Coordinates of C-alpha atoms in Angstrom, one line a residue:
Chain A
Q6 CA 9.5 17.2 9.1
V7 CA 11.4 16.2 12.3
Q8 CA 13.0 19.2 14.0
L9 CA 14.9 19.6 17.3
V10 CA 15.4 23.3 18.2
Q11 CA 17.6 24.0 21.2
S12 CA 17.9 27.1 23.4
G13 CA 20.6 29.6 22.8
S14 CA 24.0 30.1 24.3
A15 CA 24.4 30.6 28.1
L16 CA 27.2 32.3 30.1
K17 CA 27.2 31.2 33.7
T18 CA 29.5 31.6 36.7
P19 CA 31.0 28.6 38.5
G20 CA 28.5 27.1 41.0
A21 CA 25.4 28.3 39.1
S22 CA 22.9 26.1 37.2
V23 CA 21.8 26.1 33.6
K24 CA 18.9 24.5 31.9
V25 CA 19.1 23.7 28.2
S26 CA 15.9 23.0 26.3
C27 CA 15.3 20.9 23.2
R28 CA 11.9 21.6 21.6
T29 CA 10.8 19.0 19.1
S30 CA 8.2 18.9 16.4
G31 CA 7.2 16.8 13.4
Y32 CA 6.7 13.5 15.2
T33 CA 5.1 11.9 18.3
F34 CA 7.4 13.1 21.1
T35 CA 6.8 10.2 23.4
S36 CA 7.7 7.6 20.8
Y37 CA 11.4 8.2 20.6
T38 CA 14.2 8.6 23.2
I39 CA 16.2 11.8 23.4
N40 CA 19.9 11.6 23.7
W41 CA 22.2 14.3 25.1
V42 CA 25.8 14.6 23.7
R43 CA 28.5 17.0 24.9
Q44 CA 31.3 18.5 22.8
A45 CA 34.0 20.4 24.7
P46 CA 35.8 23.1 22.7
G47 CA 38.0 21.5 20.0
Q48 CA 37.2 18.0 21.3
G49 CA 35.2 15.0 20.3
L50 CA 31.7 13.8 21.0
E51 CA 30.8 12.4 24.4
W52 CA 27.5 10.7 25.1
V53 CA 25.9 12.2 28.3
G54 CA 22.9 9.9 28.4
W55 CA 19.3 9.5 27.2
I56 CA 15.8 9.8 28.5
N57 CA 12.9 7.6 27.7
T58 CA 10.2 10.1 26.7
N59 CA 7.4 7.7 27.4
T60 CA 8.3 6.8 31.0
G61 CA 10.6 9.7 31.9
N62 CA 13.3 7.2 32.9
P63 CA 16.8 8.7 32.4
T64 CA 20.1 6.9 31.9
Y65 CA 23.3 8.8 32.5
A66 CA 26.8 7.9 31.5
Q67 CA 29.4 7.5 34.1
G68 CA 30.8 11.0 34.9
F69 CA 27.4 12.6 34.3
T70 CA 25.6 11.4 37.4
G71 CA 24.6 13.7 40.2
R72 CA 24.9 17.2 38.7
F73 CA 23.3 16.4 35.3
V74 CA 19.5 16.0 35.2
F75 CA 17.2 15.2 32.3
S76 CA 13.6 16.1 32.4
L77 CA 10.6 16.4 30.0
D78 CA 7.6 18.5 29.4
T79 CA 5.5 16.3 27.2
S80 CA 2.8 19.0 26.8
V81 CA 5.2 21.0 24.7
S82 CA 7.2 18.1 23.3
T83 CA 10.4 19.4 25.0
A84 CA 13.3 17.8 26.7
Y85 CA 15.6 19.5 29.1
L86 CA 19.1 19.1 30.4
Q87 CA 19.9 20.8 33.7
I88 CA 23.5 21.1 34.9
N89 CA 23.9 22.1 38.6
S90 CA 27.0 23.3 40.4
L91 CA 28.6 24.3 37.1
K92 CA 32.4 23.9 36.7
A93 CA 34.7 25.4 34.2
E94 CA 35.1 22.0 32.6
D95 CA 31.4 21.9 31.8
T96 CA 32.0 24.5 29.1
A97 CA 30.9 22.8 25.9
V98 CA 28.3 22.6 23.2
Y99 CA 25.4 20.3 24.3
F100 CA 23.4 18.6 21.6
C101 CA 20.1 16.8 21.9
A102 CA 19.4 14.1 19.4
R103 CA 16.5 11.7 18.5
D104 CA 16.9 8.1 17.5
L105 CA 16.7 7.6 13.8
Y106 CA 13.8 5.1 13.8
L107 CA 12.0 3.1 16.5
S108 CA 14.2 0.1 15.7
V109 CA 17.5 2.1 15.3
A110 CA 18.9 3.7 18.4
A111 CA 21.6 5.6 16.5
P112 CA 20.8 9.3 16.9
G113 CA 19.6 10.4 13.4
Y114 CA 18.1 13.8 14.1
W115 CA 20.1 16.5 16.0
G116 CA 19.4 19.9 17.5
Q117 CA 21.7 22.7 16.5
G118 CA 23.6 22.6 19.8
S119 CA 23.6 24.9 22.8
L120 CA 26.9 26.5 23.9
V121 CA 27.3 26.7 27.7
T122 CA 30.2 28.7 28.9
V123 CA 31.2 28.6 32.5
S124 CA 33.5 31.5 33.5
S125 CA 34.0 33.8 36.4
Chain B
D20 CA 32.0 0.4 28.9
I21 CA 32.7 -0.3 25.2
V22 CA 35.8 1.6 24.1
M23 CA 35.8 2.8 20.4
T24 CA 39.1 3.5 18.8
Q25 CA 39.5 5.1 15.4
S26 CA 42.4 5.2 13.1
P27 CA 44.0 7.3 11.9
D28 CA 43.4 10.5 13.9
S29 CA 43.8 12.5 10.8
L30 CA 44.0 11.9 7.1
A31 CA 44.7 13.9 4.0
V32 CA 43.5 12.6 0.6
S33 CA 43.5 14.1 -2.9
L34 CA 40.2 15.0 -4.5
G35 CA 38.8 12.1 -6.3
E36 CA 40.8 9.6 -4.3
R37 CA 39.6 7.0 -1.8
A38 CA 39.5 7.7 1.9
T39 CA 39.4 5.0 4.5
I40 CA 38.7 5.3 8.2
N41 CA 38.8 2.5 10.6
C42 CA 37.0 1.9 13.9
R43 CA 37.6 -0.9 16.4
S44 CA 35.4 -1.7 19.4
S45 CA 36.7 -3.2 22.6
Q46 CA 34.0 -5.8 22.5
S47 CA 31.7 -7.1 19.8
V48 CA 28.7 -4.9 18.9
L49 CA 27.1 -7.7 16.8
Y50 CA 23.7 -8.7 18.3
S51 CA 23.4 -12.4 17.5
S52 CA 19.6 -12.5 17.7
N53 CA 19.2 -10.3 14.6
N54 CA 22.7 -10.4 13.2
K55 CA 23.0 -6.6 13.2
N56 CA 26.0 -4.6 14.1
Y57 CA 25.0 -1.7 16.4
L58 CA 27.5 0.7 14.8
G59 CA 27.0 4.1 13.2
W60 CA 29.2 6.6 11.4
Y61 CA 28.8 10.4 11.6
Q62 CA 30.1 13.3 9.8
Q63 CA 30.6 16.6 11.5
R64 CA 31.5 19.8 9.6
P65 CA 32.8 22.8 11.6
G66 CA 30.1 24.6 13.5
Q67 CA 27.5 21.9 12.6
P68 CA 25.9 19.1 14.6
P69 CA 26.9 15.6 13.6
K70 CA 25.1 14.0 10.7
L71 CA 24.4 10.3 10.7
L72 CA 25.8 8.7 7.5
I73 CA 25.7 5.0 8.2
Y74 CA 23.8 2.8 10.7
W75 CA 23.8 -1.0 11.2
A76 CA 27.5 -0.6 10.2
S77 CA 26.6 -0.6 6.5
T78 CA 23.2 0.9 5.8
R79 CA 23.4 4.3 4.2
E80 CA 21.0 6.9 5.7
S81 CA 18.6 8.4 3.2
G82 CA 20.1 11.2 1.1
V83 CA 23.7 10.2 1.8
P84 CA 25.7 10.0 -1.4
D85 CA 26.6 6.5 -2.5
R86 CA 30.3 7.3 -2.4
F87 CA 30.0 6.7 1.4
S88 CA 30.0 3.1 2.4
G89 CA 30.4 1.2 5.7
S90 CA 31.7 -2.3 6.2
G91 CA 32.8 -4.7 8.9
S92 CA 31.4 -6.8 11.7
G93 CA 31.9 -7.7 15.3
T94 CA 34.7 -5.4 16.4
D95 CA 36.3 -4.0 13.3
F96 CA 34.6 -1.5 11.0
T97 CA 35.5 0.7 8.1
L98 CA 34.1 3.9 6.6
T99 CA 35.1 4.4 2.9
I100 CA 34.6 7.4 0.8
S101 CA 35.2 6.2 -2.7
S102 CA 36.0 9.5 -4.4
L103 CA 36.7 12.4 -2.1
Q104 CA 34.8 15.6 -2.8
A105 CA 35.6 19.0 -1.3
E106 CA 32.5 19.0 0.8
D107 CA 33.6 15.8 2.5
V108 CA 36.2 17.7 4.6
A109 CA 35.0 17.1 8.1
V110 CA 35.6 15.1 11.3
Y111 CA 34.2 11.5 11.2
Y112 CA 33.1 9.6 14.2
C113 CA 32.0 6.0 14.8
Q114 CA 29.5 5.2 17.7
Q115 CA 28.3 2.0 19.1
Y116 CA 24.7 1.8 20.2
Y117 CA 24.9 -1.8 21.4
S118 CA 25.0 -1.0 25.1
T119 CA 24.9 2.1 27.2
P120 CA 26.9 4.3 27.4
Y121 CA 26.7 4.7 23.7
T122 CA 30.3 5.6 23.2
F123 CA 32.0 7.4 20.3
G124 CA 35.4 7.0 18.8
Q125 CA 37.8 9.9 19.2
G126 CA 37.2 11.2 15.7
T127 CA 39.2 11.3 12.5
K128 CA 39.8 14.6 10.8
L129 CA 39.7 14.4 7.0
D130 CA 41.3 17.0 4.8
I131 CA 42.2 17.6 1.2
K132 CA 45.8 16.8 0.2

């Protein structure tokens, strides 16, 4: 079965970096894009962007360019989200999610979420 | 960017009654070449990741109870829960996947009256 398992919670100080991992299994990793979605405490869902796992080409939503970086390690079927120069407002749960089907870009499989807390 | 606006922000419905959530997009998400609306509905319970309920605006995902249904086309969409169950208490989101960024609505919190 399709599974996306994310790394655990992280507590970081402002200005530091964090790398969230999303390890996948149960399907061919390079066949489906991986989306990243942010949810600040008590807030709604915000699409951060997605990465084409076949080409490695990322697409970032406005507001997530520059400090947010998607990457892949196809040898271990894992996607990564790195956030540099962390700010307090980056505190949120970050989800990775896979398209439901090849023909359906709606994220149908989700990781459990990774809480990133930025505090001095 | 396509802006997704849901209404209402919150809703309380009695058990067994109908719940209706609306979603409007700032531009059409209907792709004319295949006549499909690139609109999904998600349920998020506290402490859980979102769960896809409906895609193509009206296609129920496998395993989703048939009390959940989606309708609408173009810019106006509706999620209906025909007979509310206790486990349906959650926040519901619509999302367009017509063009990037794949924007979400602000969410609708559904409670029991």
